[in-house]
């Protein structure tokens, strides 16, 4: 019989086969998580859950952009609230979080996990919660909404998450100010291109001379594309898929120029980091160790990312 | 009329001496703010102590070595244990001049001890303060201000870019090399960590107090109110400091993407240090240029030292050393015919390379002398009894290890329990 420990062992043995491209690596992560879910369900000593539900992951996993290691981000939407159901999914949420932790997905510091009642609710309660978040418009709730927007169904009923996302889309159509709040929430970007066009690197610490790809490169692309997706009601979660859909809308061809290629390159660079850093997760790219061509490429990716981000922020600000 | 001038000169120089002594307060805030909480009480207390000790040494022998008669190549040999006698015919009261000079000696040792920050034993401060005040500072001050060989060459150092700042920085360099970096400053792979100071506001206030005190330091070095020339010196001083701060802001903004606060503060000080040699010898516009260059220089200098794994917690090497060298050389370029009351005009004013050569010789001679003698003293101290606290004491903090009480008791008590 499989245990969390045996899954971890299996995962550690096989994950190295998937370090060549992000898509297959993410498929592999999905497989691992499915296995964890199965064990978690079996541990609750019930043949099947008491009602329909969906288990989604979000964050980089939701966007299909997980690296070698990433912490867990996930939640549950279940059909209907009842004493029995609430108790079951509370237990299941706890069990999944624990199981993922044992299999090598560290607990989420921001507590975006099915074990957190905020991220494990019935459909009706989710609707209420999203509504409240949108009305609140606080920094914290706007952030939660954006995280939710990256939710990708891993198991169970597919319709719930898209239904909930459509609530966000419709609300922002009726209340354009919401989009403005989303935009303001992500408008800060760590600036890594200096006034003289040089790449600004970490000045101190073990990552001296490196550029932080997560904050300087990934986030500008991811945040900008998510903003446009909310605006246009695109429910896909991967940044590349979102770009595909956006380009079809015609309005964004100019803004998105080069972005797809850049983002693919970025994913490649990150995977190469995992290899050289003896598989420890890192977002820090040492600029000095790159060839001249690579350095030029990175600079282009960073610059385009900043441009895309700035243009989208302008577009989505009132 | 002579009497009036005598009194006015004395009064102005006395006020300036007080301003210079007040700079010690600036150094306390600067150094305490730039270092960690666990060493704050130590920094504050030892600075007052070493100023006191340095003053006694200056009274006993320092003053006599610098300004005394019967001089040999290195030092003068009279006026020890100065008893307050007034020299007849002098432009100001000798007592006032003595206090003014005592303050300068105190500033020089305070700069030197900056290189000791956060890791030296208290006993090392005691011994080095005494020896610096006997063997190092008086020799250089005598060479340049006491009628020594550099004075005879016409070396221009109006208020002490070399005598005070470079000398202090050279000693600090020897100290920081021999003490080795603080625990945690550098990683095994050669990268460095930022050990942030605990209070940037203290550091900034320290800089501003130094800024104000510097008017005593530079303008007071006229030791005279004649023709109100001190106003001109003060004007140059203010502009150089301002240009230094602005230049440092711009260069850090351009190079790092953000205007770096530490660099801004260092830039203001570098401008002050640089103009110290030249404030009386150069045109107003030149003081802006000199300060501006100092502000850029200090930024690259701090990076230079960090790359070479030299741990300089309060940037004494860059602010007082690099800017001190530049300031001393600057008169070799910018000294004007009218203002070069000592030495000759600079390169840009038809003086050719002669004055620049003298300045360079002065920098090399004084820098090497101060560094070598400091290194020798500290090396012997290191072999004899050690100059650095133990690893455990350094982690505990010098407040507790060297003095037995914390500068921030409530904050530190929790940590203290770890060492019981």
XYZ file of C-alpha atoms in Angstrom:
738
model
C 0.000 0.000 0.000
C 1.210 3.485 -0.814
C 2.099 5.930 1.930
C 3.087 9.587 1.803
C 6.640 8.466 2.448
C 6.630 6.000 -0.431
C 5.223 8.653 -2.756
C 7.969 10.970 -1.712
C 10.535 8.331 -2.487
C 8.982 7.671 -5.877
C 8.829 11.400 -6.578
C 12.465 11.965 -5.648
C 13.511 9.096 -7.885
C 11.621 10.250 -10.920
C 11.473 14.022 -10.845
C 14.913 14.357 -12.374
C 13.510 12.923 -15.611
C 11.337 15.972 -16.019
C 13.783 18.789 -15.746
C 13.884 19.512 -19.441
C 10.597 21.226 -19.835
C 8.162 22.902 -17.542
C 5.066 21.288 -18.975
C 6.072 17.721 -18.260
C 7.472 18.726 -14.894
C 4.092 20.186 -13.980
C 2.290 17.109 -15.245
C 4.505 15.112 -12.967
C 3.718 17.367 -9.980
C 0.029 16.861 -10.790
C 0.492 13.111 -10.705
C 2.169 13.278 -7.324
C -0.590 15.430 -5.910
C -3.277 13.112 -7.242
C -1.622 10.270 -5.410
C -1.502 12.333 -2.223
C -5.198 13.084 -2.558
C -6.032 9.409 -2.953
C -4.185 8.497 0.211
C -5.740 11.411 2.062
C -9.222 10.282 1.060
C -8.517 6.700 2.022
C -7.273 7.813 5.411
C -10.621 9.388 6.186
C -12.112 5.873 6.136
C -14.953 6.667 3.828
C -15.353 5.212 0.437
C -16.271 8.459 -1.173
C -16.728 12.060 -0.120
C -20.241 12.911 1.045
C -20.898 15.321 -1.839
C -19.366 16.669 -5.038
C -16.321 18.821 -4.605
C -13.394 20.242 -6.438
C -9.819 20.372 -5.322
C -7.809 23.125 -6.976
C -4.260 24.269 -6.810
C -3.207 27.853 -7.297
C -0.017 29.916 -7.252
C 2.718 28.665 -9.568
C 1.145 25.200 -9.575
C -2.158 26.697 -10.671
C -0.406 28.489 -13.482
C 1.424 25.332 -14.544
C 4.711 27.045 -13.776
C 5.994 25.096 -10.825
C 9.692 24.585 -10.568
C 11.577 21.777 -8.931
C 10.300 22.604 -5.481
C 7.516 24.898 -4.497
C 5.336 25.279 -1.468
C 1.754 24.141 -1.538
C -1.114 26.428 -2.574
C -4.521 24.816 -2.846
C -8.147 24.894 -1.784
C -11.459 23.046 -1.886
C -14.922 23.987 -3.095
C -17.658 21.522 -2.130
C -21.224 21.298 -3.271
C -23.178 22.129 -0.188
C -22.618 23.001 3.423
C -23.885 20.643 6.121
C -22.554 19.537 9.441
C -21.315 16.291 8.003
C -19.846 17.847 4.868
C -18.145 20.682 6.712
C -16.541 18.218 9.099
C -15.459 15.869 6.310
C -13.803 18.506 4.148
C -12.160 20.130 7.132
C -10.547 16.816 7.919
C -9.709 16.158 4.277
C -8.132 19.609 3.951
C -5.929 18.973 6.970
C -4.954 15.563 5.694
C -4.011 16.825 2.216
C -1.870 19.632 3.603
C -0.109 17.193 5.874
C 0.339 14.677 3.066
C 1.767 17.253 0.668
C 4.119 18.396 3.372
C 5.437 14.884 3.852
C 5.782 14.353 0.092
C 8.008 17.401 -0.211
C 5.726 20.388 -0.713
C 6.414 22.658 2.270
C 3.482 24.253 4.086
C 2.439 27.551 2.558
C 3.584 30.490 4.668
C 0.598 32.513 3.511
C -1.663 29.684 4.660
C -3.268 29.190 1.268
C -4.108 25.564 1.930
C -7.200 23.437 2.107
C -6.570 23.097 5.831
C -7.388 26.789 6.180
C -11.210 27.298 6.470
C -10.886 30.388 4.266
C -9.730 28.165 1.392
C -12.065 25.237 2.079
C -15.738 26.148 1.720
C -18.987 25.141 0.129
C -19.841 26.716 -3.208
C -22.378 28.999 -1.603
C -19.939 30.138 1.058
C -17.287 30.688 -1.578
C -19.687 32.940 -3.476
C -20.351 34.926 -0.336
C -16.680 35.122 0.461
C -15.666 36.337 -3.000
C -18.424 38.916 -2.922
C -17.156 40.128 0.417
C -13.575 40.229 -0.789
C -14.571 42.300 -3.794
C -16.581 44.715 -1.691
C -13.860 44.978 0.930
C -11.253 45.988 -1.617
C -8.577 45.834 1.055
C -5.000 45.074 0.120
C -5.339 41.641 1.652
C -8.628 40.623 0.002
C -7.579 41.958 -3.404
C -4.509 39.785 -3.100
C -6.597 36.744 -2.180
C -8.813 37.329 -5.210
C -5.828 37.383 -7.531
C -4.543 34.194 -5.989
C -7.928 32.624 -6.477
C -7.919 33.674 -10.094
C -4.939 31.368 -10.694
C -6.898 28.369 -9.383
C -6.699 25.262 -11.582
C -8.860 22.230 -10.903
C -6.864 19.155 -10.057
C -9.648 16.825 -9.116
C -13.414 16.750 -8.967
C -16.196 18.901 -10.322
C -14.806 21.247 -13.004
C -17.581 23.810 -13.107
C -17.273 25.312 -9.614
C -14.056 27.219 -10.068
C -15.010 28.702 -13.431
C -18.365 29.695 -12.031
C -16.663 31.495 -9.177
C -14.209 33.174 -11.535
C -17.092 34.408 -13.647
C -18.413 36.194 -10.574
C -15.180 38.157 -10.399
C -15.300 38.909 -14.097
C -18.892 40.134 -13.977
C -18.358 42.177 -10.848
C -15.446 44.053 -12.386
C -17.509 44.718 -15.506
C -20.156 46.353 -13.373
C -17.607 47.980 -11.044
C -14.586 49.043 -13.088
C -12.966 50.304 -9.937
C -12.220 46.723 -8.935
C -9.841 46.315 -11.842
C -8.140 49.461 -10.704
C -7.678 47.931 -7.274
C -6.204 44.788 -8.802
C -3.890 46.931 -10.829
C -2.753 49.012 -7.854
C -2.156 45.850 -5.880
C 0.551 44.631 -8.233
C 1.878 47.917 -9.562
C 5.178 47.698 -7.706
C 7.933 45.918 -9.576
C 11.424 45.369 -8.301
C 13.350 47.484 -10.759
C 16.359 45.613 -12.076
C 17.369 47.764 -15.004
C 19.446 50.755 -13.939
C 19.225 54.213 -15.475
C 22.285 53.401 -17.560
C 20.715 50.228 -18.888
C 22.710 47.924 -16.647
C 21.205 44.937 -14.826
C 20.943 45.671 -11.112
C 22.083 42.670 -9.109
C 21.891 41.666 -5.459
C 24.540 43.619 -3.590
C 24.924 41.453 -0.536
C 24.550 37.942 0.734
C 25.050 34.544 -0.837
C 23.249 35.690 -3.972
C 25.609 38.610 -4.530
C 25.840 39.345 -8.245
C 22.593 37.545 -9.017
C 19.279 38.811 -10.283
C 16.124 37.529 -8.603
C 14.152 36.063 -11.496
C 10.988 35.598 -9.491
C 10.521 39.233 -8.572
C 12.270 40.900 -11.458
C 11.196 38.720 -14.336
C 8.366 36.296 -13.579
C 6.075 38.510 -11.560
C 5.857 41.395 -14.055
C 4.758 38.965 -16.795
C 2.501 36.876 -14.582
C 0.808 39.836 -12.901
C 0.308 41.807 -16.102
C -1.148 38.847 -17.964
C -3.428 37.961 -15.048
C -4.730 41.534 -14.955
C -5.636 41.400 -18.632
C -7.215 37.974 -18.135
C -9.442 39.268 -15.357
C -10.387 42.202 -17.537
C -11.258 39.923 -20.464
C -12.786 37.052 -18.512
C -10.179 34.480 -19.511
C -10.286 31.551 -17.118
C -7.189 29.712 -18.270
C -4.489 29.752 -15.646
C -1.154 29.270 -17.326
C 0.439 32.520 -18.379
C 1.229 31.124 -21.829
C -2.337 29.936 -22.400
C -3.631 33.282 -21.232
C -1.328 35.023 -23.700
C -2.644 32.803 -26.503
C -6.212 33.766 -25.716
C -5.362 37.437 -25.358
C -3.605 37.562 -28.705
C -6.745 36.176 -30.340
C -8.631 39.203 -29.045
C -6.636 41.399 -31.446
C -6.412 44.309 -29.038
C -3.267 43.088 -27.410
C -0.995 42.079 -30.246
C 1.267 45.066 -29.859
C 1.465 44.908 -26.100
C 2.200 41.212 -26.135
C 4.881 41.356 -28.783
C 7.754 38.975 -27.924
C 6.154 38.150 -24.600
C 5.388 34.531 -25.316
C 8.895 33.825 -26.483
C 10.342 35.703 -23.523
C 8.246 33.786 -21.056
C 9.242 30.448 -22.569
C 12.883 31.477 -22.345
C 12.353 32.477 -18.767
C 10.943 29.090 -17.878
C 13.950 27.505 -19.547
C 16.383 29.649 -17.609
C 14.705 28.737 -14.384
C 14.903 25.049 -15.102
C 18.577 25.415 -15.910
C 18.997 27.002 -12.486
C 17.547 23.949 -10.797
C 20.098 21.787 -12.526
C 23.142 23.811 -11.617
C 21.998 24.514 -8.091
C 22.024 20.791 -7.344
C 18.242 20.714 -7.424
C 17.700 23.166 -4.637
C 15.020 25.625 -5.526
C 16.344 28.992 -6.485
C 15.273 32.013 -8.423
C 18.660 33.642 -8.438
C 20.469 33.831 -11.741
C 24.131 34.758 -11.598
C 24.617 37.317 -14.334
C 28.393 37.106 -14.290
C 28.338 33.443 -15.196
C 26.240 33.975 -18.304
C 27.629 34.306 -21.794
C 27.386 37.631 -23.537
C 24.473 36.459 -25.644
C 22.619 35.068 -22.661
C 23.123 38.277 -20.739
C 21.683 40.223 -23.629
C 18.761 37.850 -23.746
C 18.047 38.207 -20.044
C 18.236 41.947 -20.330
C 15.713 41.867 -23.157
C 13.390 39.650 -21.129
C 13.631 41.963 -18.134
C 13.114 45.088 -20.185
C 10.164 43.682 -22.122
C 8.638 42.441 -18.870
C 8.876 45.871 -17.329
C 7.408 47.463 -20.446
C 4.540 44.965 -20.581
C 3.859 45.463 -16.904
C 3.886 49.252 -17.127
C 1.620 49.286 -20.168
C -0.878 46.911 -18.591
C -0.891 48.887 -15.350
C -1.659 52.041 -17.331
C -4.348 50.221 -19.259
C -6.057 48.890 -16.154
C -5.770 51.995 -13.985
C -8.622 54.446 -13.948
C 43.427 97.614 17.823
C 45.906 94.780 18.291
C 44.203 93.952 21.557
C 40.822 93.800 19.889
C 42.144 91.515 17.180
C 43.822 89.319 19.774
C 40.572 88.928 21.686
C 38.479 88.431 18.580
C 40.873 85.842 17.177
C 40.900 84.049 20.500
C 37.142 84.145 20.790
C 36.548 82.867 17.251
C 39.072 80.074 17.653
C 37.577 79.134 21.020
C 34.116 78.890 19.481
C 35.606 76.770 16.719
C 37.348 74.513 19.229
C 34.013 73.919 20.913
C 32.450 73.075 17.548
C 35.231 70.603 16.813
C 34.855 68.965 20.212
C 31.134 68.742 19.512
C 32.029 66.684 16.448
C 32.770 63.876 18.880
C 29.016 63.754 19.476
C 28.608 63.382 15.731
C 31.027 60.476 15.698
C 29.191 58.795 18.559
C 25.908 58.930 16.670
C 27.509 58.034 13.360
C 29.306 54.998 14.708
C 26.535 53.825 17.009
C 23.928 54.170 14.289
C 26.067 52.304 11.780
C 26.637 49.351 14.076
C 24.414 46.917 15.911
C 22.383 47.453 19.055
C 24.478 45.126 21.130
C 27.492 47.409 20.742
C 25.774 50.785 21.098
C 26.647 51.510 24.709
C 30.230 50.484 24.083
C 30.559 52.777 21.067
C 29.162 55.741 22.949
C 31.176 55.185 26.117
C 34.514 54.347 24.539
C 34.358 57.420 22.314
C 34.057 59.742 25.290
C 36.800 57.794 27.060
C 39.254 57.821 24.147
C 38.685 61.528 23.593
C 39.547 62.083 27.234
C 42.594 59.851 27.092
C 43.772 61.405 23.845
C 43.459 64.887 25.388
C 45.651 63.908 28.334
C 48.266 62.435 26.019
C 48.112 65.552 23.885
C 48.646 67.714 26.956
C 51.534 65.591 28.205
C 53.501 65.156 24.985
C 51.437 65.563 21.811
C 51.404 69.337 21.745
C 55.123 69.527 22.503
C 55.959 66.981 19.837
C 54.023 68.922 17.215
C 54.782 72.536 18.007
C 57.723 72.405 20.423
C 61.181 73.797 19.724
C 64.477 71.918 19.307
C 62.820 69.787 16.684
C 64.454 66.762 15.069
C 63.195 65.246 11.813
C 60.159 63.720 13.479
C 59.101 65.896 16.387
C 59.591 68.988 18.491
C 61.056 68.624 21.962
C 59.622 71.269 24.274
C 56.317 72.466 25.775
C 55.405 69.115 27.359
C 52.688 69.179 30.042
C 51.593 72.568 28.778
C 50.931 74.840 31.758
C 48.867 77.548 30.126
C 51.640 80.006 29.327
C 50.783 82.627 26.732
C 53.274 83.266 23.981
C 53.859 86.958 23.630
C 53.149 88.520 20.277
C 50.955 85.643 19.122
C 47.768 86.469 17.206
C 45.600 84.641 19.713
C 45.780 83.187 23.194
C 48.035 80.124 23.235
C 45.606 78.417 25.572
C 42.884 78.713 22.980
C 45.188 77.460 20.264
C 46.089 74.532 22.499
C 42.455 73.553 23.057
C 41.755 73.892 19.340
C 44.663 71.591 18.510
C 43.709 69.169 21.258
C 40.315 68.797 19.619
C 41.957 67.919 16.283
C 44.064 65.227 17.865
C 40.903 63.819 19.419
C 39.156 63.705 16.066
C 42.085 61.888 14.435
C 42.128 59.075 16.991
C 38.334 58.791 16.851
C 38.550 58.225 13.092
C 41.287 55.640 13.542
C 39.274 53.741 16.121
C 36.376 53.523 13.681
C 38.320 50.692 12.059
C 38.088 48.762 15.333
C 34.312 48.756 15.371
C 32.340 45.844 16.808
C 35.202 43.430 17.459
C 38.147 44.973 19.314
C 38.906 44.539 23.000
C 38.491 47.605 25.160
C 42.123 47.261 26.231
C 43.145 47.581 22.572
C 41.402 50.955 22.452
C 43.278 52.092 25.543
C 46.743 51.121 24.370
C 46.312 52.234 20.783
C 44.901 55.624 21.782
C 47.985 56.318 23.873
C 50.485 55.169 21.246
C 48.695 56.891 18.368
C 48.781 60.122 20.381
C 52.507 59.785 21.032
C 54.052 58.175 17.979
C 51.763 58.709 15.023
C 49.624 61.830 15.047
C 52.241 64.252 16.392
C 54.810 63.225 13.780
C 52.521 63.932 10.856
C 51.083 67.074 12.401
C 54.624 68.251 13.041
C 55.684 67.533 9.466
C 52.845 69.590 8.019
C 51.722 72.091 10.650
C 54.627 72.250 13.073
C 57.247 73.495 10.632
C 58.483 70.044 9.615
C 59.854 68.960 6.257
C 56.529 68.908 4.423
C 55.744 72.403 5.667
C 59.072 73.484 4.210
C 58.037 72.009 0.866
C 54.889 74.115 0.983
C 52.472 71.205 1.517
C 48.936 72.544 1.521
C 46.633 71.029 4.110
C 44.614 73.856 5.519
C 42.586 72.018 8.135
C 43.831 68.454 7.938
C 42.642 66.255 5.076
C 45.987 64.562 5.511
C 46.960 65.351 9.082
C 43.674 64.333 10.644
C 41.660 62.310 8.153
C 44.198 60.369 6.146
C 46.237 59.629 9.257
C 43.161 58.354 11.049
C 42.075 56.308 8.051
C 45.507 54.750 7.534
C 45.476 53.583 11.146
C 41.925 52.317 10.682
C 43.068 50.343 7.630
C 45.854 48.678 9.606
C 43.379 47.873 12.360
C 40.699 46.440 10.144
C 43.245 44.259 8.318
C 44.721 42.895 11.532
C 41.408 42.503 13.315
C 39.917 40.662 10.311
C 36.268 40.995 9.291
C 33.412 40.744 11.763
C 31.741 37.371 12.157
C 29.187 36.963 9.393
C 30.454 39.746 7.152
C 31.807 37.537 4.392
C 30.671 34.155 3.151
C 32.922 31.284 2.223
C 32.315 31.845 -1.475
C 33.654 35.396 -1.155
C 30.313 37.151 -1.249
C 29.627 39.701 1.452
C 26.667 40.243 3.715
C 25.206 43.562 4.682
C 25.466 43.929 8.452
C 23.069 46.830 8.694
C 23.529 49.460 11.357
C 20.770 49.601 13.928
C 19.639 53.190 13.508
C 19.924 55.157 10.288
C 18.488 58.244 11.951
C 21.376 58.257 14.432
C 23.792 57.956 11.548
C 22.171 60.842 9.700
C 22.115 63.024 12.808
C 25.747 62.114 13.350
C 26.550 63.304 9.854
C 24.683 66.552 10.377
C 26.417 67.255 13.672
C 29.750 66.628 11.955
C 28.636 68.921 9.123
C 27.969 71.737 11.583
C 31.099 71.011 13.600
C 33.136 71.150 10.420
C 32.653 74.908 10.267
C 34.780 75.023 13.393
C 37.191 72.537 11.904
C 37.747 74.382 8.622
C 36.696 77.971 9.105
C 38.190 77.874 12.598
C 41.529 76.807 11.152
C 42.010 80.405 10.081
C 42.631 80.913 13.835
C 41.915 84.534 13.033
C 39.079 86.874 12.187
C 41.293 88.878 9.889
C 39.287 90.185 6.920
C 36.573 87.715 7.882
C 38.334 85.162 5.678
C 36.690 82.439 7.762
C 33.474 83.260 5.914
C 35.058 82.304 2.609
C 36.364 79.061 4.084
C 32.928 78.295 5.520
C 31.307 78.964 2.155
C 33.626 76.511 0.407
C 33.032 73.969 3.160
C 29.247 74.167 2.902
C 29.252 73.826 -0.870
C 31.651 70.903 -0.960
C 29.592 68.978 1.579
C 26.434 69.689 -0.371
C 27.991 68.669 -3.664
C 29.272 65.483 -2.023
C 25.817 64.541 -0.783
C 24.189 65.273 -4.137
C 26.869 63.471 -6.144
C 26.675 60.402 -3.922
C 22.906 60.352 -4.260
C 23.109 60.542 -8.031
C 25.825 57.951 -8.447
C 24.114 55.431 -6.176
C 20.824 56.085 -7.930
C 22.419 55.468 -11.299
C 24.437 52.441 -10.304
C 21.996 50.731 -7.931
C 18.676 51.903 -9.261
C 17.810 53.524 -5.934
C 19.389 56.401 -4.040
C 21.195 54.622 -1.233
C 20.962 56.303 2.169
C 24.298 55.117 3.485
C 25.954 56.437 0.338
C 24.197 59.799 0.634
C 25.493 60.206 4.173
C 28.989 59.090 3.229
C 28.910 61.516 0.301
C 28.279 64.513 2.531
C 31.145 63.477 4.791
C 33.451 62.772 1.861
C 32.794 66.266 0.523
C 33.715 67.685 3.924
C 36.854 65.592 4.246
C 37.995 66.508 0.747
C 37.496 70.249 1.128
C 39.314 70.233 4.457
C 42.727 70.502 2.801
C 41.704 72.939 0.121
C 38.996 75.136 1.639
C 41.256 78.176 1.964
C 43.148 77.741 -1.284
C 40.512 77.268 -3.981
C 37.765 79.237 -5.716
C 34.173 78.678 -4.780
C 33.306 76.812 -7.972
C 36.257 74.501 -7.412
C 34.938 73.538 -3.994
C 31.758 72.324 -5.680
C 33.823 70.221 -8.094
C 36.013 68.868 -5.299
C 32.994 67.891 -3.220
C 31.223 66.357 -6.177
C 34.170 64.172 -7.104
C 34.519 63.114 -3.463
C 30.870 62.029 -3.421
C 31.379 59.792 -6.454
C 34.717 58.532 -5.186
C 33.357 57.449 -1.812
C 30.734 55.268 -3.490
C 33.274 53.346 -5.561
C 35.755 53.244 -2.723
C 33.343 51.415 -0.394
C 32.727 48.855 -3.140
C 36.468 48.516 -3.696
C 37.171 47.667 -0.059
C 34.229 45.308 0.204
C 35.370 43.392 -2.873
C 38.748 42.948 -1.256
C 37.110 41.492 1.817
C 38.149 44.380 4.011
C 35.442 44.942 6.582
C 35.021 48.650 7.229
C 31.880 48.911 9.353
C 31.618 52.685 9.432
C 33.318 53.401 6.112
C 36.284 55.177 7.709
C 38.599 54.015 4.926
C 36.490 55.473 2.166
C 35.166 58.600 3.853
C 38.373 59.691 5.557
C 40.959 57.784 3.539
C 39.934 57.957 -0.109
C 38.353 61.390 0.253
C 41.304 62.556 2.362
C 43.721 61.600 -0.402
C 41.591 63.271 -3.042
C 41.171 66.420 -0.944
C 44.896 66.715 -0.416
C 45.612 66.232 -4.116
C 42.838 68.633 -5.107
C 44.804 71.734 -4.139
C 47.485 70.561 -6.544
C 44.912 71.137 -9.269
C 42.771 73.970 -7.989
C 44.846 76.196 -5.674
C 44.736 79.721 -7.088
C 47.554 82.251 -7.240
C 45.843 84.651 -4.871
C 44.797 82.073 -2.323
C 47.939 79.912 -2.230
C 49.353 81.580 0.865
C 51.125 78.336 1.563
C 52.829 76.546 -1.332
C 52.199 77.305 -4.978
C 49.177 77.535 -7.261
C 47.835 74.317 -8.730
C 47.979 72.789 -12.193
C 44.917 74.643 -13.464
C 46.290 78.007 -12.321
C 49.644 77.967 -14.022
C 51.544 76.262 -11.237
C 52.414 73.234 -13.336
C 52.873 69.924 -11.611
C 55.012 71.222 -8.801
C 52.346 71.658 -6.133
C 50.590 68.479 -7.219
C 53.884 66.679 -6.732
C 54.273 68.099 -3.243
C 50.729 67.076 -2.376
C 51.295 63.576 -3.710
C 54.529 63.253 -1.789
C 52.723 64.355 1.349
C 49.939 61.833 0.850
C 52.337 58.975 0.255
C 54.710 59.866 3.078
C 51.990 60.453 5.654
C 49.787 57.579 4.516
C 52.652 55.106 4.545
C 54.046 56.344 7.850
C 50.667 56.203 9.612
C 49.842 52.805 8.152
C 53.191 51.153 8.804
C 53.563 52.403 12.363
C 49.930 51.567 13.192
C 50.353 48.134 11.693
C 53.511 47.525 13.690
C 51.926 48.668 16.954
C 48.786 46.614 16.431
C 50.762 43.606 15.227
C 52.812 43.576 18.416
C 49.653 44.078 20.502
C 48.016 41.204 18.653
C 50.943 38.891 19.358
C 51.326 40.077 22.941
C 47.821 39.826 24.274
C 45.386 39.947 21.396
C 43.306 42.809 20.109
C 40.080 41.041 19.223
C 37.410 39.750 21.566
C 36.513 36.065 21.485
C 33.881 34.734 19.131
C 31.423 34.320 21.979
C 32.033 37.859 23.197
C 31.570 39.277 19.723
C 28.258 37.488 19.337
C 27.186 38.550 22.802
C 28.104 42.141 21.971
C 30.763 44.414 23.367
C 28.279 46.196 25.622
C 28.088 43.094 27.741
C 31.509 41.544 27.155
C 33.544 44.694 27.689
C 31.384 46.749 30.022
C 28.849 44.469 31.650
C 25.769 46.472 30.755
C 23.718 47.070 27.641
C 23.113 50.319 25.809
C 19.587 49.053 25.188
C 18.903 46.931 28.271
C 15.229 46.163 27.648
C 15.908 45.113 24.063
C 18.897 43.003 24.820
C 17.830 41.199 27.985
C 16.014 38.492 26.063
C 19.086 37.669 24.006
C 21.260 37.778 27.072
C 19.576 34.722 28.504
C 21.184 32.708 25.698
C 24.584 33.165 27.249
C 23.711 32.090 30.763
